[in-house]
Amino acid sequence: MHKPLLRRRHFNWTLLALAGWGFVAPAQAATPQRILVVGDSLSAEYGLARGTGWVALLQKQLARDKPGVQVINASISGDTTSGGRSRLPALLQKHQPSHVIIELGGNDALRGLPLNMTQDNLQAMTRQAQAAGAQVILLGMQMPPNYGPDMAKQFEAAYAQVAKSQKAALVPFFLKGIGDDPDPLKWFQADRIHPNEAAQPRMLANIWPTLKKQLK
């Protein structure tokens, strides 16, 4: 009649003894944080030595400040928002990122693509990433001045509108301190389009405060 009680007591004492010696089931490992960068030549190290672009610098920053966070650079030189939108579902499925940085739109502007299409693509990408459980950061871009001030304002506002409607984070101007520098040529390669190596730390500095807030 008393044997089951004794067995239970023996079982409880055994558990306590095992816990004291460290023989307890390990806690479930935290889900690793992965940052997926979907961009164009500004993020694909166009014209730069490998490992000197802002994405590579981001990985080094994370190694110091947020060890264990991974960066996947899925940027392709020449890509547009349409290209990024078509590629994103497969990238989300493959990498299962916790954060997605969208750096696209510059080539849309250079090619004169319809602004409403660019905005629709950015919004669709943001929704897709959020539906997959990722936090999103949009990197805003600006049009060259030769397109006129009205078009430039509309293009810049498109990023803000997408960020607001989707409650996503926004870096208003990815090339702040570079493209709007009084002497911008010192920050660009000979083509006057792509930032040089000296500009890459500035590009990262424009992103880092927003990204750091999102990381655990």
CSV table of C-alpha atoms in Angstrom, one decimal:
chain,number,residue,atom,x,y,z
A,1,MET,CA,0.0,0.0,0.0
A,2,HIS,CA,2.9,2.3,0.7
A,3,LYS,CA,5.2,1.1,-2.1
A,4,PRO,CA,3.9,3.6,-4.8
A,5,LEU,CA,4.5,6.5,-2.4
A,6,LEU,CA,8.0,5.3,-1.8
A,7,ARG,CA,8.6,4.9,-5.5
A,8,ARG,CA,7.5,8.5,-6.1
A,9,ARG,CA,9.7,9.7,-3.3
A,10,HIS,CA,12.6,7.8,-4.7
A,11,PHE,CA,11.9,9.2,-8.2
A,12,ASN,CA,11.8,12.8,-6.9
A,13,TRP,CA,15.0,12.4,-5.0
A,14,THR,CA,16.6,11.0,-8.1
A,15,LEU,CA,15.6,14.0,-10.1
A,16,LEU,CA,17.0,16.4,-7.5
A,17,ALA,CA,20.3,14.5,-7.4
A,18,LEU,CA,20.6,14.5,-11.2
A,19,ALA,CA,19.8,18.3,-11.2
A,20,GLY,CA,22.5,18.8,-8.6
A,21,TRP,CA,25.1,17.1,-10.8
A,22,GLY,CA,24.0,19.0,-13.9
A,23,PHE,CA,22.1,16.0,-15.5
A,24,VAL,CA,19.1,18.1,-16.6
A,25,ALA,CA,17.7,18.4,-20.1
A,26,PRO,CA,19.3,21.2,-22.0
A,27,ALA,CA,17.2,24.3,-22.7
A,28,GLN,CA,16.0,24.7,-26.2
A,29,ALA,CA,18.5,26.8,-28.2
A,30,ALA,CA,17.3,30.2,-29.2
A,31,THR,CA,16.4,30.6,-32.9
A,32,PRO,CA,19.5,32.1,-34.6
A,33,GLN,CA,19.0,35.6,-36.1
A,34,ARG,CA,19.7,35.9,-39.8
A,35,ILE,CA,19.8,39.1,-41.7
A,36,LEU,CA,18.9,38.9,-45.4
A,37,VAL,CA,20.0,41.7,-47.6
A,38,VAL,CA,18.2,42.0,-50.9
A,39,GLY,CA,19.8,44.8,-52.9
A,40,ASP,CA,21.5,45.9,-56.1
A,41,SER,CA,25.1,47.0,-56.9
A,42,LEU,CA,25.2,49.3,-53.9
A,43,SER,CA,25.1,46.2,-51.7
A,44,ALA,CA,26.8,43.7,-54.1
A,45,GLU,CA,30.3,45.3,-53.8
A,46,TYR,CA,30.3,46.5,-57.4
A,47,GLY,CA,33.7,47.8,-58.3
A,48,LEU,CA,35.1,47.1,-54.9
A,49,ALA,CA,37.5,44.5,-53.5
A,50,ARG,CA,35.8,41.6,-51.9
A,51,GLY,CA,35.1,42.1,-48.3
A,52,THR,CA,35.1,45.9,-48.3
A,53,GLY,CA,31.5,46.6,-49.0
A,54,TRP,CA,29.0,47.8,-46.3
A,55,VAL,CA,27.5,44.3,-46.0
A,56,ALA,CA,30.8,42.7,-45.2
A,57,LEU,CA,31.5,45.5,-42.8
A,58,LEU,CA,28.1,44.8,-41.2
A,59,GLN,CA,29.1,41.2,-40.6
A,60,LYS,CA,32.3,42.4,-38.8
A,61,GLN,CA,30.3,44.8,-36.7
A,62,LEU,CA,27.9,42.0,-35.7
A,63,ALA,CA,30.8,39.7,-34.8
A,64,ARG,CA,31.9,42.4,-32.3
A,65,ASP,CA,28.5,43.6,-31.0
A,66,LYS,CA,26.0,40.8,-31.7
A,67,PRO,CA,27.9,37.5,-32.0
A,68,GLY,CA,26.0,34.7,-33.6
A,69,VAL,CA,23.9,36.9,-36.0
A,70,GLN,CA,24.4,35.8,-39.6
A,71,VAL,CA,24.2,38.0,-42.7
A,72,ILE,CA,23.1,36.6,-46.1
A,73,ASN,CA,23.9,38.9,-49.0
A,74,ALA,CA,21.5,38.2,-51.8
A,75,SER,CA,22.2,41.4,-53.7
A,76,ILE,CA,22.6,41.4,-57.5
A,77,SER,CA,24.1,44.3,-59.5
A,78,GLY,CA,21.6,45.9,-61.8
A,79,ASP,CA,18.6,44.4,-59.9
A,80,THR,CA,15.3,46.3,-59.8
A,81,THR,CA,12.4,46.1,-57.4
A,82,SER,CA,10.7,43.7,-59.9
A,83,GLY,CA,13.7,41.4,-59.8
A,84,GLY,CA,13.8,41.5,-56.0
A,85,ARG,CA,10.1,40.8,-55.7
A,86,SER,CA,10.4,37.7,-58.0
A,87,ARG,CA,13.5,36.4,-56.1
A,88,LEU,CA,12.3,37.1,-52.5
A,89,PRO,CA,9.9,34.1,-51.9
A,90,ALA,CA,12.6,31.5,-52.6
A,91,LEU,CA,15.1,33.5,-50.5
A,92,LEU,CA,12.7,33.6,-47.6
A,93,GLN,CA,12.1,29.9,-47.8
A,94,LYS,CA,15.7,29.0,-48.1
A,95,HIS,CA,17.2,31.2,-45.4
A,96,GLN,CA,14.3,31.8,-43.1
A,97,PRO,CA,15.6,35.2,-42.0
A,98,SER,CA,14.6,37.1,-38.9
A,99,HIS,CA,15.4,40.4,-40.6
A,100,VAL,CA,15.2,41.6,-44.2
A,101,ILE,CA,17.0,44.7,-45.5
A,102,ILE,CA,15.5,45.9,-48.8
A,103,GLU,CA,17.9,48.1,-50.8
A,104,LEU,CA,16.3,48.4,-54.1
A,105,GLY,CA,14.7,51.1,-56.3
A,106,GLY,CA,17.8,53.0,-57.6
A,107,ASN,CA,17.8,51.2,-60.8
A,108,ASP,CA,14.1,51.7,-61.2
A,109,ALA,CA,14.7,55.4,-61.1
A,110,LEU,CA,17.7,55.3,-63.5
A,111,ARG,CA,15.7,53.3,-66.0
A,112,GLY,CA,12.7,55.6,-65.7
A,113,LEU,CA,10.3,52.8,-64.6
A,114,PRO,CA,6.9,53.8,-63.4
A,115,LEU,CA,7.0,55.0,-59.8
A,116,ASN,CA,3.7,53.3,-58.9
A,117,MET,CA,5.2,50.0,-60.0
A,118,THR,CA,8.3,50.6,-57.8
A,119,GLN,CA,6.2,51.4,-54.8
A,120,ASP,CA,3.9,48.4,-55.4
A,121,ASN,CA,7.0,46.1,-55.6
A,122,LEU,CA,8.5,47.5,-52.4
A,123,GLN,CA,5.2,47.1,-50.6
A,124,ALA,CA,4.8,43.5,-51.8
A,125,MET,CA,8.3,42.6,-50.7
A,126,THR,CA,7.7,44.1,-47.3
A,127,ARG,CA,4.5,42.1,-46.9
A,128,GLN,CA,6.1,38.9,-48.0
A,129,ALA,CA,9.0,39.3,-45.6
A,130,GLN,CA,6.7,40.2,-42.7
A,131,ALA,CA,4.4,37.3,-43.5
A,132,ALA,CA,7.4,35.0,-43.2
A,133,GLY,CA,8.1,36.4,-39.7
A,134,ALA,CA,10.9,38.8,-40.5
A,135,GLN,CA,11.3,42.4,-39.5
A,136,VAL,CA,11.9,44.7,-42.4
A,137,ILE,CA,14.2,47.7,-43.0
A,138,LEU,CA,13.7,49.8,-46.1
A,139,LEU,CA,16.6,51.7,-47.3
A,140,GLY,CA,15.4,54.9,-49.0
A,141,MET,CA,16.9,56.2,-52.1
A,142,GLN,CA,16.7,59.5,-54.0
A,143,MET,CA,16.5,60.2,-57.7
A,144,PRO,CA,19.2,62.2,-59.6
A,145,PRO,CA,18.4,65.9,-59.7
A,146,ASN,CA,18.0,65.9,-63.5
A,147,TYR,CA,14.6,64.2,-63.1
A,148,GLY,CA,13.2,67.4,-61.6
A,149,PRO,CA,12.2,68.3,-58.0
A,150,ASP,CA,8.6,67.0,-58.2
A,151,MET,CA,9.6,63.5,-59.3
A,152,ALA,CA,12.4,63.4,-56.8
A,153,LYS,CA,10.0,64.2,-53.9
A,154,GLN,CA,7.5,61.6,-55.1
A,155,PHE,CA,10.2,59.0,-55.3
A,156,GLU,CA,11.6,59.7,-51.9
A,157,ALA,CA,8.0,59.7,-50.4
A,158,ALA,CA,7.3,56.3,-51.9
A,159,TYR,CA,9.6,54.6,-49.3
A,160,ALA,CA,8.1,56.5,-46.4
A,161,GLN,CA,4.6,55.6,-47.6
A,162,VAL,CA,5.4,51.9,-47.8
A,163,ALA,CA,7.2,51.9,-44.4
A,164,LYS,CA,4.2,53.7,-42.8
A,165,SER,CA,1.5,51.5,-44.3
A,166,GLN,CA,3.4,48.3,-43.4
A,167,LYS,CA,4.8,49.5,-40.1
A,168,ALA,CA,8.3,48.8,-41.3
A,169,ALA,CA,11.5,50.5,-40.3
A,170,LEU,CA,12.9,53.1,-42.7
A,171,VAL,CA,16.4,54.6,-43.3
A,172,PRO,CA,15.2,57.7,-45.1
A,173,PHE,CA,18.3,58.1,-47.3
A,174,PHE,CA,20.8,55.2,-47.6
A,175,LEU,CA,23.5,57.5,-49.1
A,176,LYS,CA,23.2,60.3,-46.5
A,177,GLY,CA,26.5,62.1,-46.1
A,178,ILE,CA,27.6,60.7,-49.5
A,179,GLY,CA,25.2,61.6,-52.3
A,180,ASP,CA,24.3,64.9,-50.6
A,181,ASP,CA,27.8,65.8,-49.6
A,182,PRO,CA,28.9,69.3,-50.9
A,183,ASP,CA,31.7,67.5,-52.7
A,184,PRO,CA,30.1,64.1,-53.5
A,185,LEU,CA,32.6,63.0,-56.1
A,186,LYS,CA,35.2,62.1,-53.5
A,187,TRP,CA,32.8,59.3,-52.3
A,188,PHE,CA,32.1,57.8,-55.7
A,189,GLN,CA,34.0,55.6,-58.2
A,190,ALA,CA,34.9,56.9,-61.6
A,191,ASP,CA,31.5,56.2,-63.0
A,192,ARG,CA,30.0,58.7,-60.5
A,193,ILE,CA,27.2,56.2,-59.7
A,194,HIS,CA,28.7,53.6,-57.3
A,195,PRO,CA,30.1,54.6,-53.9
A,196,ASN,CA,33.8,53.9,-53.5
A,197,GLU,CA,35.5,52.0,-50.6
A,198,ALA,CA,35.8,55.1,-48.5
A,199,ALA,CA,32.0,55.5,-48.5
A,200,GLN,CA,31.2,52.0,-47.3
A,201,PRO,CA,31.6,52.7,-43.5
A,202,ARG,CA,29.3,55.8,-43.9
A,203,MET,CA,26.7,53.6,-45.6
A,204,LEU,CA,26.8,51.1,-42.7
A,205,ALA,CA,26.6,54.0,-40.2
A,206,ASN,CA,23.4,55.1,-41.8
A,207,ILE,CA,21.9,51.7,-41.3
A,208,TRP,CA,23.3,50.4,-38.0
A,209,PRO,CA,21.3,52.5,-35.5
A,210,THR,CA,18.0,51.2,-37.0
A,211,LEU,CA,19.2,47.6,-37.3
A,212,LYS,CA,20.6,47.6,-33.8
A,213,LYS,CA,17.2,48.5,-32.3
A,214,GLN,CA,15.7,45.5,-34.0
A,215,LEU,CA,18.3,42.9,-32.9
A,216,LYS,CA,17.7,41.1,-29.6
